[in-house]
Amino acid sequence: PEEADIPLIGMVTRLVSHKGLDLVKARLEAILDFGVQVVVLGSGEFEYENFLYDLAARYPDRLKLKLGFIPDLAHKIYAGADIFLMPSKSEPCGLAQMIALRYGTIPIVRETGGLRDSIKDLGAPDGNGFTFQTYNADDMLDAIHRAQRLYFDSGCWNKAVLNALSCDFSWGRSAKEYVALYEKVLG
């Protein structure tokens, strides 16, 4: 059921440990117990599909699972969620966190690879999401708690959403940075 007064956490991912599903599995029940809703779209290892399926049956008002990959539904999740969870073990680039930002959905990511490069913790002046450093389920849970606290401060949350919407990961920006670096090298 739609509950506008609680945060909706979205995940669009392969359901494999590499994408942080072992962390999610370790703490999802606790996450659901502290008053959020979660929607997951993806497919992968039977262990995670089965776990999510069973938990969704136990928490029908808090967790919705759709197995498979449906691009139109993925974009609805990016756009409709308040928070996007991406606790990857490693991530060379990552695209989902940037897509989430385009919709004003605040990412929670583990600081690794491209996630670290594109998402800065909202505790910093240039922050655009929530991060955690160690690959640890409790650290992920802490980042979710911080996001939930900010969500209930509507002024700060709205500022975070506007900041997310202003992020520019376009090729135009990258090209300008490349030209500036090239000119600097040429002296």
mmCIF file of C-alpha atoms in Angstrom:
data_model
loop_
_atom_site.group_PDB
_atom_site.id
_atom_site.type_symbol
_atom_site.label_atom_id
_atom_site.label_comp_id
_atom_site.label_asym_id
_atom_site.label_seq_id
_atom_site.Cartn_x
_atom_site.Cartn_y
_atom_site.Cartn_z
ATOM 1 C CA PRO A 1 0.000 0.000 0.000
ATOM 2 C CA GLU A 2 1.082 3.546 -0.698
ATOM 3 C CA GLU A 3 2.242 5.314 2.460
ATOM 4 C CA ALA A 4 3.411 8.831 1.660
ATOM 5 C CA ASP A 5 4.687 9.508 5.167
ATOM 6 C CA ILE A 6 7.358 6.796 5.226
ATOM 7 C CA PRO A 7 10.389 6.398 2.968
ATOM 8 C CA LEU A 8 10.366 3.955 0.081
ATOM 9 C CA ILE A 9 13.699 2.246 -0.585
ATOM 10 C CA GLY A 10 14.194 0.906 -4.103
ATOM 11 C CA MET A 11 16.651 -1.642 -5.442
ATOM 12 C CA VAL A 12 17.094 -2.547 -9.104
ATOM 13 C CA THR A 13 19.894 -5.079 -9.220
ATOM 14 C CA ARG A 14 21.161 -8.535 -9.928
ATOM 15 C CA LEU A 15 20.402 -10.633 -6.861
ATOM 16 C CA VAL A 16 23.957 -11.802 -6.204
ATOM 17 C CA SER A 17 26.336 -11.386 -3.277
ATOM 18 C CA HIS A 18 28.653 -9.182 -5.372
ATOM 19 C CA LYS A 19 25.878 -6.566 -5.434
ATOM 20 C CA GLY A 20 25.643 -6.554 -1.642
ATOM 21 C CA LEU A 21 22.714 -8.940 -1.297
ATOM 22 C CA ASP A 22 24.461 -10.759 1.538
ATOM 23 C CA LEU A 23 24.395 -7.469 3.498
ATOM 24 C CA VAL A 24 20.755 -6.924 2.579
ATOM 25 C CA LYS A 25 19.906 -10.475 3.615
ATOM 26 C CA ALA A 26 21.621 -9.957 6.965
ATOM 27 C CA ARG A 27 19.644 -6.793 7.843
ATOM 28 C CA LEU A 28 16.507 -6.546 5.691
ATOM 29 C CA GLU A 29 14.163 -7.718 8.413
ATOM 30 C CA ALA A 30 15.574 -5.069 10.785
ATOM 31 C CA ILE A 31 15.208 -2.456 8.031
ATOM 32 C CA LEU A 32 11.555 -3.379 7.532
ATOM 33 C CA ASP A 33 10.954 -3.305 11.283
ATOM 34 C CA PHE A 34 12.000 0.326 11.617
ATOM 35 C CA GLY A 35 9.326 1.667 9.349
ATOM 36 C CA VAL A 36 10.263 1.817 5.689
ATOM 37 C CA GLN A 37 8.922 0.145 2.607
ATOM 38 C CA VAL A 38 11.220 -1.649 0.173
ATOM 39 C CA VAL A 39 10.699 -2.577 -3.455
ATOM 40 C CA VAL A 40 13.151 -4.883 -5.246
ATOM 41 C CA LEU A 41 13.400 -5.644 -8.951
ATOM 42 C CA GLY A 42 15.940 -8.169 -10.141
ATOM 43 C CA SER A 43 16.916 -11.771 -10.559
ATOM 44 C CA GLY A 44 19.920 -13.873 -9.724
ATOM 45 C CA GLU A 45 20.991 -16.499 -7.260
ATOM 46 C CA PHE A 46 18.270 -18.777 -5.898
ATOM 47 C CA GLU A 47 19.381 -18.108 -2.297
ATOM 48 C CA TYR A 48 18.544 -14.394 -2.572
ATOM 49 C CA GLU A 49 15.455 -14.795 -4.723
ATOM 50 C CA ASN A 50 14.045 -17.314 -2.242
ATOM 51 C CA PHE A 51 14.958 -15.180 0.787
ATOM 52 C CA LEU A 52 13.273 -12.094 -0.684
ATOM 53 C CA TYR A 53 10.241 -14.072 -1.813
ATOM 54 C CA ASP A 54 9.754 -15.513 1.694
ATOM 55 C CA LEU A 55 10.261 -12.150 3.393
ATOM 56 C CA ALA A 56 7.848 -10.443 0.991
ATOM 57 C CA ALA A 57 5.214 -13.012 1.962
ATOM 58 C CA ARG A 58 5.796 -12.241 5.661
ATOM 59 C CA TYR A 59 5.826 -8.433 5.162
ATOM 60 C CA PRO A 60 3.298 -7.837 2.358
ATOM 61 C CA ASP A 61 2.765 -4.177 3.350
ATOM 62 C CA ARG A 62 6.503 -3.443 3.628
ATOM 63 C CA LEU A 63 8.321 -5.435 0.914
ATOM 64 C CA LYS A 64 7.470 -5.948 -2.745
ATOM 65 C CA LEU A 65 9.572 -8.200 -4.959
ATOM 66 C CA LYS A 66 9.408 -8.546 -8.716
ATOM 67 C CA LEU A 67 11.742 -11.144 -10.181
ATOM 68 C CA GLY A 68 13.215 -10.411 -13.599
ATOM 69 C CA PHE A 69 14.333 -7.282 -15.338
ATOM 70 C CA ILE A 70 11.669 -5.003 -16.765
ATOM 71 C CA PRO A 71 13.165 -1.694 -17.983
ATOM 72 C CA ASP A 72 9.929 0.312 -17.713
ATOM 73 C CA LEU A 73 9.371 -0.913 -14.163
ATOM 74 C CA ALA A 74 13.008 -0.205 -13.297
ATOM 75 C CA HIS A 75 12.551 3.444 -14.245
ATOM 76 C CA LYS A 76 9.340 3.640 -12.226
ATOM 77 C CA ILE A 77 11.256 2.351 -9.205
ATOM 78 C CA TYR A 78 14.088 4.855 -9.746
ATOM 79 C CA ALA A 79 11.522 7.652 -10.041
ATOM 80 C CA GLY A 80 9.100 6.547 -7.339
ATOM 81 C CA ALA A 81 11.509 5.586 -4.587
ATOM 82 C CA ASP A 82 12.801 8.100 -2.080
ATOM 83 C CA ILE A 83 16.034 6.191 -1.473
ATOM 84 C CA PHE A 84 18.006 3.890 -3.774
ATOM 85 C CA LEU A 85 20.062 1.164 -2.061
ATOM 86 C CA MET A 86 23.248 -0.020 -3.812
ATOM 87 C CA PRO A 87 25.566 -1.721 -1.279
ATOM 88 C CA SER A 88 27.892 -3.359 -3.824
ATOM 89 C CA LYS A 89 31.018 -5.222 -2.756
ATOM 90 C CA SER A 90 32.793 -3.696 -5.775
ATOM 91 C CA GLU A 91 31.534 -1.577 -8.635
ATOM 92 C CA PRO A 92 33.926 -0.426 -11.386
ATOM 93 C CA CYS A 93 31.548 2.296 -12.578
ATOM 94 C CA GLY A 94 27.935 1.930 -11.579
ATOM 95 C CA LEU A 95 25.095 3.454 -13.502
ATOM 96 C CA ALA A 96 22.110 2.877 -11.239
ATOM 97 C CA GLN A 97 23.204 5.475 -8.670
ATOM 98 C CA MET A 98 23.463 8.110 -11.412
ATOM 99 C CA ILE A 99 20.059 7.170 -12.825
ATOM 100 C CA ALA A 100 18.578 7.460 -9.328
ATOM 101 C CA LEU A 101 20.035 10.961 -8.948
ATOM 102 C CA ARG A 102 18.432 12.044 -12.239
ATOM 103 C CA TYR A 103 15.073 11.216 -10.684
ATOM 104 C CA GLY A 104 15.889 12.938 -7.376
ATOM 105 C CA THR A 105 16.140 9.613 -5.562
ATOM 106 C CA ILE A 106 18.840 9.682 -2.891
ATOM 107 C CA PRO A 107 21.356 6.817 -3.219
ATOM 108 C CA ILE A 108 22.863 4.837 -0.381
ATOM 109 C CA VAL A 109 26.075 3.231 -1.606
ATOM 110 C CA ARG A 110 29.165 1.543 -0.281
ATOM 111 C CA GLU A 111 32.280 3.578 -1.008
ATOM 112 C CA THR A 112 33.867 1.490 -3.746
ATOM 113 C CA GLY A 113 34.967 2.166 -7.320
ATOM 114 C CA GLY A 114 32.560 4.268 -9.339
ATOM 115 C CA LEU A 115 30.138 4.518 -6.434
ATOM 116 C CA ARG A 116 32.789 6.346 -4.393
ATOM 117 C CA ASP A 117 33.579 8.555 -7.409
ATOM 118 C CA SER A 118 29.980 9.631 -8.025
ATOM 119 C CA ILE A 119 28.309 9.674 -4.598
ATOM 120 C CA LYS A 120 29.510 11.903 -1.765
ATOM 121 C CA ASP A 121 28.003 11.571 1.694
ATOM 122 C CA LEU A 122 25.413 14.205 2.595
ATOM 123 C CA GLY A 123 27.489 14.972 5.697
ATOM 124 C CA ALA A 124 29.824 16.904 3.354
ATOM 125 C CA PRO A 125 28.938 20.236 1.678
ATOM 126 C CA ASP A 126 28.900 18.639 -1.796
ATOM 127 C CA GLY A 127 27.016 15.529 -0.666
ATOM 128 C CA ASN A 128 24.446 13.881 -2.914
ATOM 129 C CA GLY A 129 23.711 10.606 -1.110
ATOM 130 C CA PHE A 130 24.637 8.426 1.833
ATOM 131 C CA THR A 131 27.748 6.295 1.918
ATOM 132 C CA PHE A 132 29.360 3.688 4.124
ATOM 133 C CA GLN A 133 32.976 2.587 3.903
ATOM 134 C CA THR A 134 33.318 -0.963 5.143
ATOM 135 C CA TYR A 135 31.561 -3.936 3.623
ATOM 136 C CA ASN A 136 29.528 -4.526 6.752
ATOM 137 C CA ALA A 137 25.779 -4.996 7.239
ATOM 138 C CA ASP A 138 25.681 -2.788 10.345
ATOM 139 C CA ASP A 139 27.426 0.054 8.518
ATOM 140 C CA MET A 140 24.857 -0.259 5.724
ATOM 141 C CA LEU A 141 22.089 -0.211 8.329
ATOM 142 C CA ASP A 142 23.566 2.944 9.869
ATOM 143 C CA ALA A 143 23.526 4.676 6.465
ATOM 144 C CA ILE A 144 19.859 3.695 6.052
ATOM 145 C CA HIS A 145 19.076 5.093 9.519
ATOM 146 C CA ARG A 146 20.797 8.367 8.615
ATOM 147 C CA ALA A 147 18.780 8.578 5.392
ATOM 148 C CA GLN A 148 15.563 7.853 7.251
ATOM 149 C CA ARG A 149 16.296 10.591 9.817
ATOM 150 C CA LEU A 150 16.953 13.116 7.053
ATOM 151 C CA TYR A 151 13.774 12.048 5.253
ATOM 152 C CA PHE A 152 11.719 13.208 8.235
ATOM 153 C CA ASP A 153 13.372 16.660 8.147
ATOM 154 C CA SER A 154 11.456 17.887 5.113
ATOM 155 C CA GLY A 155 13.508 21.048 4.592
ATOM 156 C CA CYS A 156 16.809 19.177 4.568
ATOM 157 C CA TRP A 157 15.353 16.320 2.523
ATOM 158 C CA ASN A 158 14.015 18.679 -0.135
ATOM 159 C CA LYS A 159 17.424 20.360 -0.324
ATOM 160 C CA ALA A 160 19.068 16.926 -0.763
ATOM 161 C CA VAL A 161 16.631 16.035 -3.563
ATOM 162 C CA LEU A 162 17.297 19.330 -5.371
ATOM 163 C CA ASN A 163 21.032 18.719 -5.028
ATOM 164 C CA ALA A 164 20.597 15.201 -6.456
ATOM 165 C CA LEU A 165 18.680 16.592 -9.422
ATOM 166 C CA SER A 166 21.470 19.080 -10.128
ATOM 167 C CA CYS A 167 24.183 16.404 -10.440
ATOM 168 C CA ASP A 168 25.734 16.338 -13.904
ATOM 169 C CA PHE A 169 27.298 13.099 -15.126
ATOM 170 C CA SER A 170 26.861 13.964 -18.798
ATOM 171 C CA TRP A 171 29.429 13.495 -21.530
ATOM 172 C CA GLY A 172 29.394 17.281 -21.951
ATOM 173 C CA ARG A 173 30.759 17.771 -18.451
ATOM 174 C CA SER A 174 33.287 14.966 -18.919
ATOM 175 C CA ALA A 175 34.441 16.461 -22.220
ATOM 176 C CA LYS A 176 35.005 19.869 -20.601
ATOM 177 C CA GLU A 177 37.060 18.248 -17.827
ATOM 178 C CA TYR A 178 39.085 16.343 -20.420
ATOM 179 C CA VAL A 179 39.789 19.489 -22.438
ATOM 180 C CA ALA A 180 40.814 21.370 -19.269
ATOM 181 C CA LEU A 181 43.196 18.551 -18.306
ATOM 182 C CA TYR A 182 44.585 18.373 -21.831
ATOM 183 C CA GLU A 183 45.216 22.144 -21.891
ATOM 184 C CA LYS A 184 46.873 21.947 -18.466
ATOM 185 C CA VAL A 185 49.222 19.191 -19.684
ATOM 186 C CA LEU A 186 50.135 21.180 -22.790
ATOM 187 C CA GLY A 187 50.924 24.116 -20.522
#
